[in-house]
Tab-separated table of C-alpha atoms in Angstrom:
chain	number	residue	atom	x	y	z
L	1	MET	CA	77.486	-32.223	15.160
L	2	PHE	CA	75.910	-33.978	12.574
L	3	ALA	CA	72.515	-33.965	13.814
L	4	ASN	CA	72.623	-30.188	13.888
L	5	SER	CA	74.157	-30.646	10.336
L	6	LYS	CA	70.466	-32.126	9.385
L	7	VAL	CA	68.171	-29.317	10.567
L	8	PRO	CA	68.985	-26.492	7.614
L	9	PHE	CA	68.259	-29.432	4.768
L	10	ILE	CA	64.872	-30.102	6.851
L	11	ALA	CA	63.691	-26.546	6.675
L	12	ILE	CA	65.113	-26.181	3.067
L	13	GLY	CA	63.115	-29.363	2.170
L	14	LEU	CA	59.873	-28.289	4.069
L	15	VAL	CA	59.975	-25.209	1.839
L	16	VAL	CA	60.512	-26.611	-0.845
L	17	VAL	CA	57.428	-28.985	-0.299
L	18	CYS	CA	55.342	-26.034	0.313
L	19	CYS	CA	56.463	-24.632	-2.926
L	20	PHE	CA	55.514	-27.304	-4.823
L	21	TRP	CA	52.312	-27.948	-3.158
L	22	PHE	CA	51.129	-23.839	-3.533
L	23	VAL	CA	52.378	-23.854	-7.113
L	24	THR	CA	50.747	-27.282	-8.299
L	25	SER	CA	47.507	-26.264	-5.934
L	26	SER	CA	47.323	-23.128	-7.695
L	27	VAL	CA	47.847	-24.140	-11.322
L	28	TYR	CA	45.248	-26.672	-10.960
L	29	ARG	CA	43.126	-23.988	-9.673
L	30	TYR	CA	43.798	-21.864	-12.564
L	31	PHE	CA	42.556	-24.786	-14.589
L	32	SER	CA	39.762	-26.425	-12.960
L	33	TYR	CA	37.832	-23.590	-11.628
L	34	ASN	CA	34.572	-23.022	-13.341
L	35	LEU	CA	32.099	-21.220	-10.927
L	36	PRO	CA	30.836	-17.852	-12.157
L	37	PRO	CA	31.753	-14.778	-10.128
L	38	GLN	CA	29.471	-12.643	-7.866
L	39	ILE	CA	29.056	-9.492	-7.897
L	40	GLU	CA	26.750	-7.456	-6.157
L	41	LEU	CA	25.663	-3.654	-6.264
L	42	ALA	CA	26.038	-0.728	-3.459
L	43	ASN	CA	23.754	1.788	-3.338
L	44	PHE	CA	21.446	0.848	-6.042
L	45	SER	CA	18.253	-0.862	-6.184
L	46	SER	CA	16.231	-1.966	-9.542
L	47	GLY	CA	13.848	0.117	-10.595
L	48	ALA	CA	15.218	3.455	-8.828
L	49	THR	CA	15.018	6.923	-10.032
L	50	PHE	CA	17.807	9.284	-10.390
L	51	CYS	CA	18.412	13.044	-10.741
L	52	ARG	CA	21.855	13.826	-12.896
L	53	GLU	CA	23.852	11.696	-11.602
L	54	LEU	CA	24.247	7.442	-10.905
L	55	ASN	CA	26.102	7.033	-8.278
L	56	PHE	CA	26.909	3.291	-7.271
L	57	ALA	CA	29.617	0.706	-6.286
L	58	VAL	CA	30.572	-2.835	-7.700
L	59	CYS	CA	31.287	-5.057	-5.066
L	60	ALA	CA	32.214	-8.210	-4.783
L	61	HIS	CA	33.501	-11.429	-2.456
L	62	ASN	CA	34.644	-14.504	-4.905
L	63	MET	CA	36.801	-17.574	-3.712
L	64	TYR	CA	38.824	-16.701	-7.170
L	65	LYS	CA	39.989	-13.003	-7.867
L	66	ILE	CA	37.763	-11.098	-10.686
L	67	SER	CA	40.113	-9.925	-13.857
L	68	GLU	CA	38.321	-7.118	-14.873
L	69	ILE	CA	34.367	-5.660	-14.389
L	70	LYS	CA	32.231	-3.988	-17.130
L	71	VAL	CA	29.446	-1.573	-16.952
L	72	VAL	CA	27.232	-0.831	-19.860
L	73	VAL	CA	24.286	1.903	-19.605
L	74	ASP	CA	22.158	1.451	-22.172
L	75	GLY	CA	24.265	-0.340	-24.627
L	76	LYS	CA	27.084	1.557	-24.227
L	77	ASP	CA	30.095	1.237	-22.305
L	78	VAL	CA	30.915	3.304	-19.593
L	79	ASP	CA	34.569	3.984	-19.024
L	80	LEU	CA	36.068	2.732	-15.682
L	81	LYS	CA	39.553	3.591	-16.964
L	82	ASN	CA	42.191	1.931	-14.501
L	83	ALA	CA	39.243	0.659	-12.467
L	84	ARG	CA	37.925	-1.708	-14.786
L	85	TRP	CA	41.118	-4.637	-14.071
L	86	VAL	CA	40.710	-5.583	-10.701
L	87	GLY	CA	42.551	-8.383	-9.934
L	88	SER	CA	40.757	-9.204	-6.684
L	89	LYS	CA	38.466	-11.777	-5.277
L	90	ASN	CA	36.642	-8.802	-3.007
L	91	PHE	CA	36.581	-4.927	-3.907
L	92	GLU	CA	34.335	-1.699	-4.071
L	93	VAL	CA	35.186	0.114	-7.510
L	94	PRO	CA	32.709	3.321	-7.675
L	95	VAL	CA	31.088	4.314	-10.978
L	96	VAL	CA	29.400	7.540	-11.149
L	97	VAL	CA	27.256	7.937	-14.501
L	98	ASP	CA	26.640	10.967	-16.039
L	99	VAL	CA	22.542	11.023	-16.767
L	100	SER	CA	22.213	14.752	-16.830
L	101	GLY	CA	21.667	14.658	-20.707
L	102	PHE	CA	19.391	11.752	-20.456
L	103	THR	CA	15.883	11.454	-21.142
L	104	ASP	CA	13.903	11.131	-18.736
L	105	GLY	CA	11.899	7.710	-18.136
L	106	MET	CA	13.534	3.938	-18.045
L	107	HIS	CA	17.046	3.463	-18.815
L	108	GLN	CA	19.271	-0.349	-18.712
L	109	LEU	CA	22.211	-1.464	-16.667
L	110	GLU	CA	24.391	-4.296	-17.200
L	111	VAL	CA	27.340	-5.156	-14.900
L	112	GLY	CA	29.344	-7.846	-15.602
L	113	ALA	CA	32.792	-9.648	-14.199
L	114	VAL	CA	34.915	-11.696	-15.644
L	115	ASP	CA	37.573	-14.023	-13.367
L	116	ALA	CA	41.559	-14.423	-14.205
L	117	SER	CA	40.962	-18.253	-14.292
L	118	HIS	CA	41.498	-20.395	-17.437
L	119	HIS	CA	38.528	-20.660	-18.217
L	120	LYS	CA	37.664	-16.841	-17.485
L	121	ASN	CA	34.182	-17.621	-16.269
L	122	LYS	CA	31.883	-14.384	-16.798
L	123	CYS	CA	28.670	-13.258	-15.318
L	124	SER	CA	26.437	-10.544	-16.216
L	125	ASN	CA	23.766	-8.711	-14.024
L	126	LYS	CA	20.789	-6.445	-15.773
L	127	PHE	CA	18.801	-3.485	-13.900
L	128	GLU	CA	16.132	-1.287	-14.808
L	129	PHE	CA	16.577	2.420	-13.251
L	130	TYR	CA	15.021	5.562	-14.159
L	131	VAL	CA	16.083	8.910	-15.386
L	132	ASP	CA	14.147	12.203	-14.119
L	133	ASN	CA	15.812	15.726	-14.276
L	134	SER	CA	12.675	17.707	-14.465
L	135	PRO	CA	11.268	19.993	-12.022
L	136	LEU	CA	8.403	18.711	-10.621
L	137	ARG	CA	4.841	20.558	-11.391
L	138	ALA	CA	1.738	19.430	-9.937
L	139	ALA	CA	-1.950	21.324	-9.785
L	140	PHE	CA	-5.253	20.037	-8.315
L	141	ILE	CA	-7.779	18.612	-10.760
L	142	ASP	CA	-10.416	20.442	-9.297
L	143	PRO	CA	-9.296	23.634	-7.745
L	144	ILE	CA	-12.596	24.007	-6.061
L	145	PHE	CA	-13.492	22.247	-2.787
L	146	LYS	CA	-17.105	22.340	-1.822
L	147	VAL	CA	-18.417	19.482	0.149
L	148	GLU	CA	-21.534	18.981	2.436
L	149	GLN	CA	-21.458	17.336	6.349
L	150	GLY	CA	-21.637	13.742	5.866
L	151	HIS	CA	-20.306	13.721	2.307
L	152	THR	CA	-16.694	12.380	0.738
L	153	LEU	CA	-14.393	15.387	-0.412
L	154	HIS	CA	-12.251	13.713	-3.493
L	155	ILE	CA	-9.218	15.399	-4.189
L	156	LYS	CA	-7.285	14.516	-7.202
L	157	VAL	CA	-3.645	15.841	-8.148
L	158	GLN	CA	-2.401	15.295	-11.476
L	159	ALA	CA	1.433	15.973	-11.368
L	160	ASN	CA	3.715	15.866	-14.302
L	161	LYS	CA	5.308	12.574	-13.502
L	162	ARG	CA	5.220	9.513	-10.970
L	163	LEU	CA	5.521	10.651	-6.685
L	164	ALA	CA	7.030	8.871	-4.507
L	165	LYS	CA	5.138	10.337	-1.767
L	166	ALA	CA	1.886	12.311	-2.267
L	167	GLU	CA	-0.287	13.320	1.149
L	168	VAL	CA	-2.819	15.572	1.570
L	169	ASP	CA	-3.010	17.405	5.630
L	170	PHE	CA	-7.055	18.476	6.386
L	171	ASN	CA	-8.113	18.994	9.834
L	172	ALA	CA	-4.931	18.251	11.345
L	173	THR	CA	-5.013	14.764	9.639
L	174	LYS	CA	-2.766	13.679	6.765
L	175	TYR	CA	-4.415	11.233	4.182
L	176	GLU	CA	-1.962	9.323	1.599
L	177	CYS	CA	-2.886	9.944	-1.670
L	178	PHE	CA	-2.485	7.067	-4.508
L	179	PRO	CA	-2.234	6.686	-8.316
L	180	ASP	CA	-5.953	6.154	-9.776
L	181	SER	CA	-4.940	3.617	-12.308
L	182	LYS	CA	-1.603	1.312	-12.551
L	183	ASN	CA	1.228	4.227	-14.147
L	184	SER	CA	-1.029	6.694	-13.826
L	185	THR	CA	0.290	10.461	-12.665
L	186	VAL	CA	-3.023	11.340	-11.253
L	187	TYR	CA	-3.090	10.856	-7.409
L	188	GLU	CA	-5.961	10.971	-5.715
L	189	CYS	CA	-7.254	10.635	-2.029
L	190	PHE	CA	-10.907	10.199	-0.197
L	191	ILE	CA	-11.273	12.868	2.807
L	192	PRO	CA	-14.216	11.708	4.926
L	193	ILE	CA	-16.402	14.945	6.062
L	194	ASP	CA	-17.600	14.238	9.510
L	195	CYS	CA	-21.578	14.954	10.127
L	196	GLU	CA	-20.752	16.992	13.250
L	197	LEU	CA	-17.663	18.717	11.660
L	198	PRO	CA	-18.572	22.477	11.933
L	199	PRO	CA	-19.917	24.197	8.475
L	200	ILE	CA	-16.808	26.259	8.075
L	201	GLU	CA	-13.999	27.148	5.279
L	202	TYR	CA	-10.935	25.210	6.227
L	203	VAL	CA	-7.502	25.202	4.802
L	204	LEU	CA	-6.196	22.054	2.632
L	205	SER	CA	-2.382	21.465	1.742
L	206	ALA	CA	-1.249	18.861	-0.667
L	207	ASN	CA	2.387	17.723	0.193
L	208	LEU	CA	4.166	16.170	-2.867
L	209	GLU	CA	7.517	14.399	-2.981
L	210	ASP	CA	8.996	12.857	-6.254
L	211	CYS	CA	11.689	9.934	-7.026
L	212	VAL	CA	14.139	12.274	-6.740
L	213	LYS	CA	13.317	14.477	-3.653
L	214	ASN	CA	12.105	17.114	-5.071
L	215	VAL	CA	8.830	18.128	-3.185
L	216	LEU	CA	5.921	20.697	-3.889
L	217	LYS	CA	2.937	22.158	-2.070
L	218	LEU	CA	0.331	22.643	-2.744
L	219	ALA	CA	-2.794	25.119	-0.962
L	220	GLY	CA	-6.202	25.469	-1.112
L	221	GLN	CA	-9.616	26.399	0.545
L	222	VAL	CA	-12.250	23.829	1.348
L	223	GLN	CA	-16.157	25.091	2.278
L	224	ILE	CA	-17.936	22.578	4.869
L	225	LEU	CA	-22.088	23.248	3.656
L	226	ALA	CA	-24.606	22.641	6.610
L	227	ALA	CA	-26.613	19.549	5.762
L	228	ASP	CA	-30.187	19.366	6.965
L	229	PHE	CA	-30.454	16.368	8.899
L	230	GLN	CA	-33.737	15.199	10.292
L	231	LYS	CA	-34.614	14.281	13.556
L	232	GLN	CA	-36.399	11.383	15.204
L	233	ARG	CA	-38.234	10.938	18.671
L	234	GLY	CA	-36.599	7.589	18.609
L	235	PHE	CA	-37.595	4.149	19.080
L	236	THR	CA	-37.692	1.518	21.846
L	237	VAL	CA	-36.572	-2.017	22.013
L	238	LYS	CA	-37.538	-5.154	24.961
L	239	LYS	CA	-35.196	-4.947	27.823
L	240	GLU	CA	-35.583	-8.812	27.238
L	241	LYS	CA	-34.091	-8.476	23.679
L	242	LEU	CA	-31.053	-6.393	24.688
L	243	GLU	CA	-30.062	-8.529	27.728
L	244	GLU	CA	-30.668	-11.503	25.296
L	245	GLU	CA	-28.204	-9.467	22.633
L	246	LYS	CA	-25.510	-9.083	25.666
L	247	GLU	CA	-25.715	-12.430	26.431
L	248	ILE	CA	-25.497	-14.056	23.214
L	249	SER	CA	-23.151	-10.966	21.108
L	250	ALA	CA	-19.927	-9.823	21.728
L	251	SER	CA	-19.555	-5.774	23.214
L	252	GLN	CA	-19.783	-3.113	20.460
L	253	LYS	CA	-16.601	-2.238	21.618
L	254	VAL	CA	-14.772	-5.032	20.108
L	255	LEU	CA	-16.287	-4.290	16.593
L	256	ASP	CA	-14.863	-0.624	17.372
L	257	GLU	CA	-11.320	-1.913	17.955
L	258	ALA	CA	-11.258	-4.624	15.284
L	259	LEU	CA	-12.072	-1.628	12.598
L	260	ALA	CA	-9.196	0.024	13.612
L	261	ARG	CA	-7.454	-2.543	13.721
L	262	TRP	CA	-8.327	-3.430	9.882
L	263	LEU	CA	-7.922	0.566	8.902
L	264	ASP	CA	-3.959	-0.258	9.850
L	265	GLN	CA	-4.132	-3.362	6.649
L	266	SER	CA	-6.337	-1.542	4.255
L	267	PRO	CA	-4.754	-2.447	0.441
L	268	LYS	CA	-3.245	0.353	-0.835
L	269	GLU	CA	-5.303	-0.096	-4.037
L	270	LYS	CA	-8.504	1.079	-5.311
L	271	MET	CA	-10.326	-2.725	-5.157
L	272	TRP	CA	-14.055	-1.780	-6.532
L	273	LEU	CA	-14.652	-0.736	-9.829
L	274	GLY	CA	-17.823	1.523	-11.200
L	275	ARG	CA	-20.247	2.689	-8.320
L	276	PHE	CA	-21.728	1.073	-5.183
L	277	GLU	CA	-24.978	-0.145	-5.297
L	278	LEU	CA	-27.740	-0.846	-2.673
L	279	PRO	CA	-27.004	-4.129	-1.219
L	280	ILE	CA	-30.470	-5.362	-1.538
L	281	ASN	CA	-34.010	-5.045	-3.358
L	282	SER	CA	-34.609	-1.724	-1.070
L	283	LYS	CA	-38.671	-1.138	-0.511
L	284	ARG	CA	-38.037	2.131	1.028
L	285	MET	CA	-35.459	4.292	3.334
L	286	THR	CA	-36.846	4.215	6.678
L	287	THR	CA	-33.459	6.209	8.336
L	288	PRO	CA	-31.862	8.488	6.361
L	289	PHE	CA	-28.013	9.088	6.717
L	290	GLY	CA	-27.384	11.236	9.281
L	291	GLU	CA	-30.476	11.578	11.155
L	292	ILE	CA	-30.778	12.868	15.057
L	293	ARG	CA	-31.831	10.126	17.232
L	294	MET	CA	-33.150	10.175	21.075
L	295	THR	CA	-33.698	6.620	22.393
L	296	SER	CA	-34.112	5.514	26.217
L	297	GLU	CA	-30.921	3.315	25.722
L	298	LEU	CA	-28.884	4.584	23.687
L	299	GLY	CA	-29.661	8.651	24.227
L	300	ARG	CA	-29.053	11.196	21.422
L	301	TYR	CA	-27.094	10.321	18.406
L	302	MET	CA	-26.881	10.327	15.014
L	303	HIS	CA	-27.735	7.828	12.292
L	304	LYS	CA	-24.310	6.912	10.714
L	305	GLY	CA	-25.822	4.869	8.358
L	306	VAL	CA	-29.337	4.010	6.104
L	307	ASP	CA	-31.624	1.446	7.036
L	308	LEU	CA	-33.136	-0.534	4.241
L	309	ILE	CA	-36.569	-2.203	3.707
L	310	ASP	CA	-36.784	-5.643	2.314
L	311	ASN	CA	-38.854	-8.752	2.619
L	312	PRO	CA	-37.998	-10.447	5.687
L	313	LYS	CA	-35.104	-12.864	5.653
L	314	ALA	CA	-34.161	-11.369	1.997
L	315	VAL	CA	-30.700	-11.705	0.670
L	316	VAL	CA	-27.921	-9.248	1.109
L	317	TRP	CA	-25.234	-9.127	-0.813
L	318	ALA	CA	-21.879	-7.054	-1.292
L	319	SER	CA	-22.822	-3.977	-2.969
L	320	GLN	CA	-18.772	-3.520	-4.110
L	321	ARG	CA	-16.040	-5.821	-4.564
L	322	GLY	CA	-14.374	-6.306	-1.075
L	323	LYS	CA	-12.430	-8.515	1.388
L	324	VAL	CA	-14.693	-9.618	4.416
L	325	ILE	CA	-12.678	-8.718	7.315
L	326	ILE	CA	-15.684	-9.288	10.022
L	327	LYS	CA	-18.003	-11.696	10.776
L	328	ASP	CA	-19.328	-12.145	13.864
L	329	ARG	CA	-22.512	-10.907	16.115
L	330	PHE	CA	-22.168	-7.706	18.467
L	331	ALA	CA	-24.644	-6.723	20.993
L	332	ILE	CA	-25.948	-3.053	18.938
L	333	SER	CA	-25.201	-4.185	15.441
L	334	GLY	CA	-26.154	-8.568	15.830
L	335	ASN	CA	-24.885	-10.537	13.249
L	336	THR	CA	-22.521	-8.215	11.052
L	337	VAL	CA	-20.363	-8.271	8.049
L	338	VAL	CA	-17.686	-5.913	7.195
L	339	LEU	CA	-16.138	-5.638	3.691
L	340	ASP	CA	-12.570	-3.814	2.747
L	341	HIS	CA	-12.638	-2.667	-0.153
L	342	GLY	CA	-9.325	-1.035	-0.227
L	343	PHE	CA	-7.827	2.959	0.157
L	344	GLY	CA	-9.653	2.563	4.074
L	345	VAL	CA	-13.450	2.448	2.688
L	346	PHE	CA	-15.357	-0.145	4.403
L	347	THR	CA	-19.118	-1.469	4.487
L	348	LEU	CA	-20.627	-2.049	6.719
L	349	TYR	CA	-23.981	-4.659	7.172
L	350	PHE	CA	-25.961	-4.547	10.594
L	351	HIS	CA	-28.884	-6.888	11.866
L	352	LEU	CA	-28.456	-9.730	9.474
L	353	ASP	CA	-30.838	-12.600	10.263
L	354	SER	CA	-27.882	-15.035	9.092
L	355	PHE	CA	-24.561	-15.450	7.122
L	356	ALA	CA	-23.929	-16.035	3.733
L	357	ASP	CA	-21.120	-18.995	3.308
L	358	ILE	CA	-18.299	-16.784	3.389
L	359	GLN	CA	-14.838	-16.938	5.840
L	360	ILE	CA	-12.799	-13.804	7.138
L	361	GLY	CA	-10.160	-13.239	4.431
L	362	ASP	CA	-12.609	-14.404	1.358
L	363	LEU	CA	-12.566	-11.845	-1.554
L	364	VAL	CA	-16.287	-11.240	-2.667
L	365	LYS	CA	-17.725	-9.488	-5.904
L	366	LYS	CA	-20.287	-7.186	-6.421
L	367	GLY	CA	-23.548	-8.561	-5.990
L	368	ASN	CA	-22.139	-11.913	-4.030
L	369	PRO	CA	-24.496	-12.949	-0.924
L	370	ILE	CA	-23.266	-11.643	2.531
L	371	GLY	CA	-26.137	-13.074	4.179
L	372	ARG	CA	-29.566	-12.318	5.273
L	373	LEU	CA	-31.991	-9.252	6.425
L	374	GLY	CA	-32.390	-9.476	9.749
L	375	MET	CA	-33.253	-7.746	13.493
L	376	THR	CA	-30.490	-9.725	15.482
L	377	GLY	CA	-28.880	-6.746	17.399
L	378	TYR	CA	-30.576	-3.268	18.706
L	379	ALA	CA	-33.476	-3.673	16.243
L	380	ASN	CA	-37.453	-3.828	16.649
L	381	GLY	CA	-37.902	-4.689	13.143
L	382	TYR	CA	-37.136	-6.393	10.116
L	383	HIS	CA	-34.362	-3.569	8.032
L	384	LEU	CA	-30.732	-3.294	6.923
L	385	HIS	CA	-28.417	-0.969	8.970
L	386	TRP	CA	-25.932	-0.367	5.315
L	387	GLU	CA	-22.963	1.635	6.568
L	388	LEU	CA	-20.198	3.473	4.605
L	389	ARG	CA	-16.782	4.236	6.368
L	390	VAL	CA	-13.522	6.421	4.730
L	391	ASN	CA	-10.836	5.598	7.523
L	392	ASN	CA	-13.303	5.027	9.731
L	393	ILE	CA	-15.335	7.923	9.863
L	394	ALA	CA	-18.929	7.228	8.547
L	395	VAL	CA	-20.283	9.060	5.408
L	396	ASP	CA	-23.388	8.913	3.277
L	397	PRO	CA	-23.597	5.021	1.154
L	398	ILE	CA	-25.932	6.965	-0.782
L	399	GLU	CA	-23.622	9.178	-2.657
L	400	TRP	CA	-21.343	6.214	-3.713
L	401	THR	CA	-24.092	4.900	-5.641
L	402	LYS	CA	-24.655	7.944	-7.139
L	403	SER	CA	-20.799	9.182	-8.345
L	404	ILE	CA	-18.000	6.836	-9.350
L	405	TYR	CA	-14.972	7.346	-7.083
């Protein structure tokens, strides 16, 4: 009986001990906790654009409860009403700010929190966001499109604001557009006109979307003009040389596959500045772009580059600033260097005698040596085959030495 009477006292004692431990530990944490609150924003990223309404949520997962939060836009407190006083470790407070009367452009958002400890630990995070309440307007800078086979169609669209997406649809192919310079609202793309594309009229459209999902479509007509490509009876390369090239060189198919892979990785920026330059001190051009050839080894084909003559083993230099993406030997093109100039614009240098001291991934400037004039590959004399491709379609490179793109 005496033993049974001790049970309530033990239970009461345990309760008292637990309460004392809880109170003292809580008091200790109240006076000693000194870590700043951790908060984050849901449905918001710095630099995002909003139309009419700024809508996000303030979230937290903390070791100590948060007493209050504060939201400031452009230096003015946002009225959160009762939601300001949270009194919790974990919470998600929705915030809606009417920005319909804000000016278009960049604005400042500041979100802060204060915890409920004795030290009132604070945190404050600042963000930038944009407001866009204007309708989307845009137009082609030059609405008349006429271009010869084998040339480059340069499309420019002037918008009244920055765009989230801009692409041109031509001949069942989409071409992504990019600002022509930093912070510009002029968007451009380069459309290669294959030298064998039928010379008729085509429909072209530009599909635009701004940062708040307004969309606009522009339409136009493109007239492809017939080019007067020359014809050549062809030439011969000794069988022994061709056999030797096959033994020591990679298949030309390897080059084609590599170019397709590199196109997907081409920088979405213009790496060049100004006109392209001839890559040698050319004495003359032996074969123009688009010449129709007939040879016993390759049959009928179009010459999709230009052949330039200089002294044997003369220095060949980069025609523009770019990145070395291919440096190898192939059965047809011989010692080959390919430079990526951004926006899917490549220059190719064939039949080199030797390579300069360059490596894959190197960034070379206009005029930097890349090799020496040779006759490796499918060639019967010293010359440079110089090619320029846009989206992996060859176009006349001489055009790029006369115009600034």
